[in-house]
Coordinates of C-alpha atoms in Angstrom, one line a residue:
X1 CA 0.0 0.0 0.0
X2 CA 2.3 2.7 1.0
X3 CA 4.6 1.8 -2.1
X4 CA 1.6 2.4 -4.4
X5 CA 0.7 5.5 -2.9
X6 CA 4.4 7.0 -2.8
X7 CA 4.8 6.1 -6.4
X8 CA 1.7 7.3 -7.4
X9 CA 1.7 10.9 -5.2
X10 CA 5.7 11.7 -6.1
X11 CA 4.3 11.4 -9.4
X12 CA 1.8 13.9 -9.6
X13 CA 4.5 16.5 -8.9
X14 CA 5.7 15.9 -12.8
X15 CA 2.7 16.5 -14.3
X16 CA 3.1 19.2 -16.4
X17 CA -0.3 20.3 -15.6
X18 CA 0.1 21.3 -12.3
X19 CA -4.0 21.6 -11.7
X20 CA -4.1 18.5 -12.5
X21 CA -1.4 17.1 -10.4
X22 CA -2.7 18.9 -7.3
X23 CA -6.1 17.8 -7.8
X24 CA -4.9 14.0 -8.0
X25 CA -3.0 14.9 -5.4
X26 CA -5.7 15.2 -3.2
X27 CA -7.5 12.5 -4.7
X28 CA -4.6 10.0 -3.6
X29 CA -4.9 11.8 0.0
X30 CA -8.5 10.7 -0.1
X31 CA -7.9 7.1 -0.9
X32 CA -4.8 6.0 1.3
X33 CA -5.2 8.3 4.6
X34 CA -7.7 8.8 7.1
X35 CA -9.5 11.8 7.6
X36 CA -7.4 12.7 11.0
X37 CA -4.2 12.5 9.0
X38 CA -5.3 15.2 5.9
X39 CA -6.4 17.2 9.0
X40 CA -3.2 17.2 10.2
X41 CA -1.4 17.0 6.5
X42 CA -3.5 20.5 5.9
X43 CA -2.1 21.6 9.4
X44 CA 1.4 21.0 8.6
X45 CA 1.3 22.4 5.5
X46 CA 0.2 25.4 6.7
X47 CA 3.1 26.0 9.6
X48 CA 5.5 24.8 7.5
X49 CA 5.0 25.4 3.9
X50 CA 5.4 22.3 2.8
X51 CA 4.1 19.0 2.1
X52 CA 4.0 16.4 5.2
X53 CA 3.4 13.1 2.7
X54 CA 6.5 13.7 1.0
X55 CA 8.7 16.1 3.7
X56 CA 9.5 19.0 1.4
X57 CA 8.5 21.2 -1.7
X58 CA 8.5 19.0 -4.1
X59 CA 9.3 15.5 -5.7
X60 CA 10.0 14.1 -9.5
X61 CA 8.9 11.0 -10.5
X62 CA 12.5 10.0 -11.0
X63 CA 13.1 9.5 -7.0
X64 CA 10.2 6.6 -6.9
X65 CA 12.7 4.6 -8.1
X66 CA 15.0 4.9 -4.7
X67 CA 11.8 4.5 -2.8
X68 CA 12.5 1.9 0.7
X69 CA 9.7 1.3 2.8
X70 CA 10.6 -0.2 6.9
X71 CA 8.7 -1.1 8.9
X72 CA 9.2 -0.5 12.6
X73 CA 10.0 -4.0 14.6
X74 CA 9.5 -2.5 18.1
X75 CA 5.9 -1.2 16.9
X76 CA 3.1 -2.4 15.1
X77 CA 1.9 -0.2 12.4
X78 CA 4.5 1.9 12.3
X79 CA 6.5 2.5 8.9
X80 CA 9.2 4.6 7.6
X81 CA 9.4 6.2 4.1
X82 CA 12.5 7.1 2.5
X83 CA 13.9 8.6 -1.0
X84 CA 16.6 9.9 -2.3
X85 CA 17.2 12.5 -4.7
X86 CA 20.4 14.3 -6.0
X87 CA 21.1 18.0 -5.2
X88 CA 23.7 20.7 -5.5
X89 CA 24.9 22.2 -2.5
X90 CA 27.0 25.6 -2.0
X91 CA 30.3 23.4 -2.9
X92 CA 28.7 23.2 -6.2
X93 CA 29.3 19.7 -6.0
X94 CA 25.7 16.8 -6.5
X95 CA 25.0 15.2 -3.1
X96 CA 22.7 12.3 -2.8
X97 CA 19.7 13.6 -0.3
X98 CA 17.9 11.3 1.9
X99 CA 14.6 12.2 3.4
X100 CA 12.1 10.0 5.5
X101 CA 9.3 10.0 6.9
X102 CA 7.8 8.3 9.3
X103 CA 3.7 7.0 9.6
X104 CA 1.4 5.0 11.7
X105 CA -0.8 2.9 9.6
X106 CA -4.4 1.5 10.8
X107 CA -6.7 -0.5 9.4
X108 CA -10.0 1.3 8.5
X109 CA -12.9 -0.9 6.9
X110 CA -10.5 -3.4 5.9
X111 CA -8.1 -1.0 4.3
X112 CA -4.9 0.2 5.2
X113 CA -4.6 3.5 5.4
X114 CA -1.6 6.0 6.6
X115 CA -3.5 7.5 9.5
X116 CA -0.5 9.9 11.2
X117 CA 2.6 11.5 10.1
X118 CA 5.1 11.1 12.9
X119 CA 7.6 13.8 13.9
X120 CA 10.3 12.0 14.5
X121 CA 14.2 12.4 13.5
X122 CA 15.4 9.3 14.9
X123 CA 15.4 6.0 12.5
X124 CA 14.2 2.8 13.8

């Protein structure tokens, strides 16, 4: 599940219609969260200008490909999200960037469903 629904939301940031992108989007918010986590994905977004689902700005279909998904061993339901991405930094130099994210998962009418973002820095 969250494989499908990273590959398919990082990829709505390359569509060169950007209307349409935001509008699937939302529709891929709709499908694979629960309604407390786009309340809280709308909260975040708000204090921090950014997207919570993907931890930044914005994504390219290219990083789906360097998509790992963990999940936590000390606690059910619990996943991690990571990609990586290549970036120039002040050296001028490309650096490989890492970014994860970390979820709890539930089970809602028989479907998974990412149901918080968790604010944590520390890896599991």
């Amino acid at each position: 599940m969250l494989k499908t629904f990273y590959t398919a939301y990082m990829s709505t940031f390359s569509d060169p219609d950007l209307k349409h992108g935001d509008v699937k989007a939302i529709e891929l918010r709709k499908k694979y969260c629960t309604v407390k986590c786009r309340k809280q994905l709308v909260e975040l977004g708000e204090s921090t200008d950014s997207d919570a689902v993907i931890n930044g700005q914005d994504s390219d279909e290219k990083w789906t490909k360097t998509l790992v998904i963990k999940r936590d061993p000390k606690i059910a339901g619990h996943y991690s999200v990571s990609y990586s991405n290549d970036e120039y930094r002040e050296d001028k130099n490309l650096h490989k960037r890492t970014t994860t994210i970390y979820l709890a998962i539930v089970k809602e009418n028989g479907v998974f469903k990412v149901d918080k973002i968790l604010n944590s820095t520390s890896g599991f």
